[in-house]
């Protein structure tokens, strides 16, 4: 057994452990930390496949941005952990059924005639090989339409999230961009002319204590 195969099985076991801990941890902060560990281990799998760009993108984007933001949000929120634990045993049978169905699908896909699990380890790539170039060629040629469709779906999700958060909130302050663009100086600035007021010298003079 080669070193790469041993490393693959070790990373896979650690990934399964982290995935199980994500859904079984009672504390959301611990679940988020286990998810961060799962992303790091997945980046190790990409490194074994000689896909350094995908590995570093997984670490920078998901671990460095998404999960850190999610972790800080979870830590700052006042979460009632007792309420989160309610209904765990009630929904456990349904969750087990869904898990069995997913495992059966994975076994069927991996064990089917088109699984191609007996492939050998790919040959080492050249020193000047660029993963970024090949990924770009695949995205903008073969998978151009799915890539654009995913971008449109993400845009729709962003707009929908903003619309849901701003709906039925009367206290929200907002500005109409059309009105803000056509505004003029006279609408914002008003010059007021006032007469000068001169105070008497007696009022300006300091008062003295007669008992001094």
PDB file of C-alpha atoms in Angstrom:
ATOM      1  CA  UNK A   1       0.000   0.000   0.000  1.00  0.00           C
ATOM      2  CA  UNK A   2       1.473   3.335  -1.088  1.00  0.00           C
ATOM      3  CA  UNK A   3       1.811   6.435   1.042  1.00  0.00           C
ATOM      4  CA  UNK A   4      -0.786   8.318  -1.023  1.00  0.00           C
ATOM      5  CA  UNK A   5      -3.360   5.565  -0.480  1.00  0.00           C
ATOM      6  CA  UNK A   6      -2.707   5.548   3.269  1.00  0.00           C
ATOM      7  CA  UNK A   7      -3.035   9.326   3.361  1.00  0.00           C
ATOM      8  CA  UNK A   8      -6.269   9.123   1.356  1.00  0.00           C
ATOM      9  CA  UNK A   9      -7.856   6.668   3.800  1.00  0.00           C
ATOM     10  CA  UNK A  10      -6.693   8.723   6.788  1.00  0.00           C
ATOM     11  CA  UNK A  11      -8.140  11.930   5.356  1.00  0.00           C
ATOM     12  CA  UNK A  12     -11.363  10.131   4.422  1.00  0.00           C
ATOM     13  CA  UNK A  13     -11.793   8.769   7.944  1.00  0.00           C
ATOM     14  CA  UNK A  14     -11.177  12.221   9.401  1.00  0.00           C
ATOM     15  CA  UNK A  15     -13.638  13.755   6.940  1.00  0.00           C
ATOM     16  CA  UNK A  16     -16.348  11.257   7.919  1.00  0.00           C
ATOM     17  CA  UNK A  17     -15.721  11.951  11.593  1.00  0.00           C
ATOM     18  CA  UNK A  18     -15.954  15.717  11.060  1.00  0.00           C
ATOM     19  CA  UNK A  19     -19.144  15.338   9.011  1.00  0.00           C
ATOM     20  CA  UNK A  20     -20.809  13.238  11.701  1.00  0.00           C
ATOM     21  CA  UNK A  21     -19.789  15.708  14.382  1.00  0.00           C
ATOM     22  CA  UNK A  22     -21.318  18.563  12.365  1.00  0.00           C
ATOM     23  CA  UNK A  23     -24.801  17.058  12.657  1.00  0.00           C
ATOM     24  CA  UNK A  24     -24.449  15.511  16.124  1.00  0.00           C
ATOM     25  CA  UNK A  25     -22.827  18.385  18.041  1.00  0.00           C
ATOM     26  CA  UNK A  26     -25.220  20.030  20.462  1.00  0.00           C
ATOM     27  CA  UNK A  27     -23.319  23.304  20.387  1.00  0.00           C
ATOM     28  CA  UNK A  28     -23.581  25.231  17.065  1.00  0.00           C
ATOM     29  CA  UNK A  29     -20.099  26.659  17.579  1.00  0.00           C
ATOM     30  CA  UNK A  30     -18.625  23.147  17.817  1.00  0.00           C
ATOM     31  CA  UNK A  31     -20.586  22.135  14.710  1.00  0.00           C
ATOM     32  CA  UNK A  32     -19.160  25.092  12.793  1.00  0.00           C
ATOM     33  CA  UNK A  33     -15.622  24.245  13.908  1.00  0.00           C
ATOM     34  CA  UNK A  34     -16.074  20.642  12.761  1.00  0.00           C
ATOM     35  CA  UNK A  35     -17.305  21.928   9.413  1.00  0.00           C
ATOM     36  CA  UNK A  36     -14.132  24.013   9.130  1.00  0.00           C
ATOM     37  CA  UNK A  37     -12.133  20.844   9.810  1.00  0.00           C
ATOM     38  CA  UNK A  38     -14.113  19.038   7.097  1.00  0.00           C
ATOM     39  CA  UNK A  39     -13.229  21.757   4.575  1.00  0.00           C
ATOM     40  CA  UNK A  40      -9.545  21.527   5.457  1.00  0.00           C
ATOM     41  CA  UNK A  41      -9.573  17.754   4.996  1.00  0.00           C
ATOM     42  CA  UNK A  42     -11.395  18.128   1.665  1.00  0.00           C
ATOM     43  CA  UNK A  43      -8.641  20.492   0.567  1.00  0.00           C
ATOM     44  CA  UNK A  44      -6.193  17.680   1.325  1.00  0.00           C
ATOM     45  CA  UNK A  45      -8.132  15.418  -1.038  1.00  0.00           C
ATOM     46  CA  UNK A  46      -7.815  18.022  -3.766  1.00  0.00           C
ATOM     47  CA  UNK A  47      -4.080  18.151  -3.174  1.00  0.00           C
ATOM     48  CA  UNK A  48      -3.870  14.389  -3.632  1.00  0.00           C
ATOM     49  CA  UNK A  49      -5.610  14.856  -6.990  1.00  0.00           C
ATOM     50  CA  UNK A  50      -2.988  17.469  -7.966  1.00  0.00           C
ATOM     51  CA  UNK A  51      -5.579  20.233  -8.009  1.00  0.00           C
ATOM     52  CA  UNK A  52      -3.795  22.858  -5.979  1.00  0.00           C
ATOM     53  CA  UNK A  53      -5.994  25.725  -7.157  1.00  0.00           C
ATOM     54  CA  UNK A  54      -9.207  24.056  -5.992  1.00  0.00           C
ATOM     55  CA  UNK A  55      -7.581  23.209  -2.660  1.00  0.00           C
ATOM     56  CA  UNK A  56      -6.476  26.765  -1.956  1.00  0.00           C
ATOM     57  CA  UNK A  57      -9.818  28.137  -3.224  1.00  0.00           C
ATOM     58  CA  UNK A  58     -11.667  25.841  -0.812  1.00  0.00           C
ATOM     59  CA  UNK A  59      -9.555  27.043   2.095  1.00  0.00           C
ATOM     60  CA  UNK A  60      -9.659  30.749   1.213  1.00  0.00           C
ATOM     61  CA  UNK A  61     -13.299  31.027   0.163  1.00  0.00           C
ATOM     62  CA  UNK A  62     -15.111  28.604   2.454  1.00  0.00           C
ATOM     63  CA  UNK A  63     -12.846  28.451   5.492  1.00  0.00           C
ATOM     64  CA  UNK A  64     -11.387  31.942   5.319  1.00  0.00           C
ATOM     65  CA  UNK A  65     -14.579  33.811   4.467  1.00  0.00           C
ATOM     66  CA  UNK A  66     -17.853  31.900   4.689  1.00  0.00           C
ATOM     67  CA  UNK A  67     -17.198  29.722   7.716  1.00  0.00           C
ATOM     68  CA  UNK A  68     -15.373  32.411   9.693  1.00  0.00           C
ATOM     69  CA  UNK A  69     -18.287  34.791   9.119  1.00  0.00           C
ATOM     70  CA  UNK A  70     -20.771  32.076  10.047  1.00  0.00           C
ATOM     71  CA  UNK A  71     -18.778  31.194  13.156  1.00  0.00           C
ATOM     72  CA  UNK A  72     -18.641  34.792  14.374  1.00  0.00           C
ATOM     73  CA  UNK A  73     -22.368  35.239  13.745  1.00  0.00           C
ATOM     74  CA  UNK A  74     -23.174  32.100  15.720  1.00  0.00           C
ATOM     75  CA  UNK A  75     -20.908  33.195  18.572  1.00  0.00           C
ATOM     76  CA  UNK A  76     -22.418  36.691  18.728  1.00  0.00           C
ATOM     77  CA  UNK A  77     -26.052  35.542  18.673  1.00  0.00           C
ATOM     78  CA  UNK A  78     -27.834  34.713  21.892  1.00  0.00           C
ATOM     79  CA  UNK A  79     -28.896  31.187  20.970  1.00  0.00           C
ATOM     80  CA  UNK A  80     -31.146  29.128  23.209  1.00  0.00           C
ATOM     81  CA  UNK A  81     -29.436  25.730  23.068  1.00  0.00           C
ATOM     82  CA  UNK A  82     -32.225  24.011  24.983  1.00  0.00           C
ATOM     83  CA  UNK A  83     -34.724  25.031  22.319  1.00  0.00           C
ATOM     84  CA  UNK A  84     -32.423  23.735  19.583  1.00  0.00           C
ATOM     85  CA  UNK A  85     -32.313  20.309  21.195  1.00  0.00           C
ATOM     86  CA  UNK A  86     -36.094  20.029  21.223  1.00  0.00           C
ATOM     87  CA  UNK A  87     -37.513  17.579  18.704  1.00  0.00           C
ATOM     88  CA  UNK A  88     -34.225  15.734  18.097  1.00  0.00           C
ATOM     89  CA  UNK A  89     -35.555  12.295  18.999  1.00  0.00           C
ATOM     90  CA  UNK A  90     -38.880  13.115  17.366  1.00  0.00           C
ATOM     91  CA  UNK A  91     -37.323  13.673  13.942  1.00  0.00           C
ATOM     92  CA  UNK A  92     -34.620  11.018  14.305  1.00  0.00           C
ATOM     93  CA  UNK A  93     -36.565   8.215  12.487  1.00  0.00           C
ATOM     94  CA  UNK A  94     -37.172  10.435   9.466  1.00  0.00           C
ATOM     95  CA  UNK A  95     -33.518  11.513   9.462  1.00  0.00           C
ATOM     96  CA  UNK A  96     -32.416   7.865   9.545  1.00  0.00           C
ATOM     97  CA  UNK A  97     -34.662   7.050   6.586  1.00  0.00           C
ATOM     98  CA  UNK A  98     -33.195   9.946   4.589  1.00  0.00           C
ATOM     99  CA  UNK A  99     -29.664   8.845   5.523  1.00  0.00           C
ATOM    100  CA  UNK A 100     -30.346   5.264   4.410  1.00  0.00           C
ATOM    101  CA  UNK A 101     -31.746   6.503   1.087  1.00  0.00           C
ATOM    102  CA  UNK A 102     -28.693   8.700   0.479  1.00  0.00           C
ATOM    103  CA  UNK A 103     -26.305   5.877   1.349  1.00  0.00           C
ATOM    104  CA  UNK A 104     -28.178   3.517  -0.986  1.00  0.00           C
ATOM    105  CA  UNK A 105     -27.918   6.055  -3.819  1.00  0.00           C
ATOM    106  CA  UNK A 106     -24.189   6.483  -3.228  1.00  0.00           C
ATOM    107  CA  UNK A 107     -23.656   2.711  -3.182  1.00  0.00           C
ATOM    108  CA  UNK A 108     -25.646   2.358  -6.388  1.00  0.00           C
ATOM    109  CA  UNK A 109     -23.703   5.108  -8.140  1.00  0.00           C
ATOM    110  CA  UNK A 110     -20.289   3.953  -6.957  1.00  0.00           C
ATOM    111  CA  UNK A 111     -21.015   0.279  -7.455  1.00  0.00           C
ATOM    112  CA  UNK A 112     -22.658   0.570 -10.847  1.00  0.00           C
ATOM    113  CA  UNK A 113     -21.152  -0.548 -14.148  1.00  0.00           C
ATOM    114  CA  UNK A 114     -20.090   3.009 -14.998  1.00  0.00           C
ATOM    115  CA  UNK A 115     -18.435   3.734 -11.669  1.00  0.00           C
ATOM    116  CA  UNK A 116     -14.822   3.321 -12.926  1.00  0.00           C
ATOM    117  CA  UNK A 117     -13.386   2.811  -9.454  1.00  0.00           C
ATOM    118  CA  UNK A 118     -10.434   0.796 -10.673  1.00  0.00           C
ATOM    119  CA  UNK A 119      -8.569   3.720 -12.207  1.00  0.00           C
ATOM    120  CA  UNK A 120      -4.876   3.991 -11.521  1.00  0.00           C
ATOM    121  CA  UNK A 121      -3.145   6.936  -9.924  1.00  0.00           C
ATOM    122  CA  UNK A 122      -2.709   9.672 -12.550  1.00  0.00           C
ATOM    123  CA  UNK A 123       0.769  10.339 -13.812  1.00  0.00           C
ATOM    124  CA  UNK A 124       2.623  13.345 -12.375  1.00  0.00           C
ATOM    125  CA  UNK A 125       1.920  16.538 -14.257  1.00  0.00           C
ATOM    126  CA  UNK A 126       4.502  18.773 -15.829  1.00  0.00           C
ATOM    127  CA  UNK A 127       6.034  21.633 -13.882  1.00  0.00           C
ATOM    128  CA  UNK A 128       4.475  24.270 -16.138  1.00  0.00           C
ATOM    129  CA  UNK A 129       0.988  22.739 -15.936  1.00  0.00           C
ATOM    130  CA  UNK A 130      -1.713  25.255 -14.948  1.00  0.00           C
ATOM    131  CA  UNK A 131      -4.838  24.066 -13.158  1.00  0.00           C
ATOM    132  CA  UNK A 132      -6.357  27.510 -13.443  1.00  0.00           C
ATOM    133  CA  UNK A 133      -6.068  27.505 -17.219  1.00  0.00           C
ATOM    134  CA  UNK A 134      -7.738  24.101 -17.577  1.00  0.00           C
ATOM    135  CA  UNK A 135     -10.520  25.007 -15.168  1.00  0.00           C
ATOM    136  CA  UNK A 136     -11.150  28.235 -17.066  1.00  0.00           C
ATOM    137  CA  UNK A 137     -11.279  26.401 -20.384  1.00  0.00           C
ATOM    138  CA  UNK A 138     -13.757  23.876 -18.995  1.00  0.00           C
ATOM    139  CA  UNK A 139     -15.960  26.510 -17.365  1.00  0.00           C
ATOM    140  CA  UNK A 140     -16.151  28.841 -20.361  1.00  0.00           C
ATOM    141  CA  UNK A 141     -16.409  26.188 -23.060  1.00  0.00           C
ATOM    142  CA  UNK A 142     -17.919  22.864 -22.000  1.00  0.00           C
ATOM    143  CA  UNK A 143     -19.786  24.084 -18.907  1.00  0.00           C
ATOM    144  CA  UNK A 144     -20.538  27.638 -20.006  1.00  0.00           C
ATOM    145  CA  UNK A 145     -24.342  27.407 -19.754  1.00  0.00           C
ATOM    146  CA  UNK A 146     -24.375  25.643 -16.343  1.00  0.00           C
ATOM    147  CA  UNK A 147     -21.866  28.208 -15.079  1.00  0.00           C
ATOM    148  CA  UNK A 148     -24.050  31.121 -16.196  1.00  0.00           C
ATOM    149  CA  UNK A 149     -27.145  29.418 -14.804  1.00  0.00           C
ATOM    150  CA  UNK A 150     -25.436  29.027 -11.419  1.00  0.00           C
ATOM    151  CA  UNK A 151     -24.493  32.717 -11.476  1.00  0.00           C
ATOM    152  CA  UNK A 152     -28.105  33.712 -12.223  1.00  0.00           C
ATOM    153  CA  UNK A 153     -29.395  31.473  -9.415  1.00  0.00           C
ATOM    154  CA  UNK A 154     -26.943  33.035  -6.956  1.00  0.00           C
ATOM    155  CA  UNK A 155     -28.049  36.509  -8.038  1.00  0.00           C
ATOM    156  CA  UNK A 156     -31.706  35.562  -7.568  1.00  0.00           C
ATOM    157  CA  UNK A 157     -30.863  34.190  -4.125  1.00  0.00           C
ATOM    158  CA  UNK A 158     -29.142  37.424  -3.126  1.00  0.00           C
ATOM    159  CA  UNK A 159     -32.052  39.563  -4.325  1.00  0.00           C
ATOM    160  CA  UNK A 160     -34.567  37.273  -2.602  1.00  0.00           C
ATOM    161  CA  UNK A 161     -32.641  37.385   0.688  1.00  0.00           C
ATOM    162  CA  UNK A 162     -32.552  41.192   0.601  1.00  0.00           C
ATOM    163  CA  UNK A 163     -36.254  41.367  -0.283  1.00  0.00           C
ATOM    164  CA  UNK A 164     -37.221  39.015   2.556  1.00  0.00           C
ATOM    165  CA  UNK A 165     -35.248  40.946   5.148  1.00  0.00           C
ATOM    166  CA  UNK A 166     -36.660  44.303   4.059  1.00  0.00           C
ATOM    167  CA  UNK A 167     -40.283  43.161   3.801  1.00  0.00           C
ATOM    168  CA  UNK A 168     -42.870  44.490   6.280  1.00  0.00           C
ATOM    169  CA  UNK A 169     -40.403  46.546   8.259  1.00  0.00           C
ATOM    170  CA  UNK A 170     -41.829  50.015   8.744  1.00  0.00           C
ATOM    171  CA  UNK A 171     -38.911  51.235  10.836  1.00  0.00           C
ATOM    172  CA  UNK A 172     -36.414  50.633   8.027  1.00  0.00           C
ATOM    173  CA  UNK A 173     -34.904  53.848   6.653  1.00  0.00           C
ATOM    174  CA  UNK A 174     -34.414  53.989   2.919  1.00  0.00           C
ATOM    175  CA  UNK A 175     -33.760  56.537   0.195  1.00  0.00           C
ATOM    176  CA  UNK A 176     -35.280  56.616  -3.262  1.00  0.00           C
ATOM    177  CA  UNK A 177     -32.333  56.755  -5.724  1.00  0.00           C
ATOM    178  CA  UNK A 178     -34.441  58.480  -8.388  1.00  0.00           C
ATOM    179  CA  UNK A 179     -35.335  61.300  -5.997  1.00  0.00           C
ATOM    180  CA  UNK A 180     -31.775  61.516  -4.714  1.00  0.00           C
ATOM    181  CA  UNK A 181     -30.335  61.945  -8.230  1.00  0.00           C
ATOM    182  CA  UNK A 182     -32.593  64.846  -9.286  1.00  0.00           C
ATOM    183  CA  UNK A 183     -32.168  66.803  -6.061  1.00  0.00           C
ATOM    184  CA  UNK A 184     -30.928  70.405  -6.373  1.00  0.00           C
ATOM    185  CA  UNK A 185     -29.030  72.732  -4.105  1.00  0.00           C
ATOM    186  CA  UNK A 186     -32.075  74.859  -3.370  1.00  0.00           C
ATOM    187  CA  UNK A 187     -33.868  71.772  -2.075  1.00  0.00           C
ATOM    188  CA  UNK A 188     -31.195  71.055   0.524  1.00  0.00           C
ATOM    189  CA  UNK A 189     -29.712  74.485   1.403  1.00  0.00           C
ATOM    190  CA  UNK A 190     -31.625  77.509   2.655  1.00  0.00           C
ATOM    191  CA  UNK A 191     -29.919  80.846   3.232  1.00  0.00           C
ATOM    192  CA  UNK A 192     -31.380  82.909   6.042  1.00  0.00           C
ATOM    193  CA  UNK A 193     -30.561  86.623   6.429  1.00  0.00           C
ATOM    194  CA  UNK A 194     -30.603  87.839   9.990  1.00  0.00           C
ATOM    195  CA  UNK A 195     -29.942  91.259  11.416  1.00  0.00           C
ATOM    196  CA  UNK A 196     -26.853  91.703  13.533  1.00  0.00           C
ATOM    197  CA  UNK A 197     -27.439  91.895  17.256  1.00  0.00           C
ATOM    198  CA  UNK A 198     -25.067  93.984  19.389  1.00  0.00           C
ATOM    199  CA  UNK A 199     -24.893  93.377  23.085  1.00  0.00           C
ATOM    200  CA  UNK A 200     -24.501  96.206  25.585  1.00  0.00           C
ATOM    201  CA  UNK A 201     -21.131  96.747  27.274  1.00  0.00           C
ATOM    202  CA  UNK A 202     -22.769  96.554  30.676  1.00  0.00           C
ATOM    203  CA  UNK A 203     -23.954  93.069  29.970  1.00  0.00           C
ATOM    204  CA  UNK A 204     -20.516  92.019  28.756  1.00  0.00           C
ATOM    205  CA  UNK A 205     -18.688  93.375  31.807  1.00  0.00           C
ATOM    206  CA  UNK A 206     -17.980  90.823  34.550  1.00  0.00           C
ATOM    207  CA  UNK A 207     -19.898  91.194  37.793  1.00  0.00           C
ATOM    208  CA  UNK A 208     -17.973  92.031  40.993  1.00  0.00           C
ATOM    209  CA  UNK A 209     -18.648  90.864  44.492  1.00  0.00           C
ATOM    210  CA  UNK A 210     -19.507  93.805  46.764  1.00  0.00           C
ATOM    211  CA  UNK A 211     -18.453  91.887  49.878  1.00  0.00           C
ATOM    212  CA  UNK A 212     -14.881  91.412  48.651  1.00  0.00           C
TER     213      UNK A 212
END
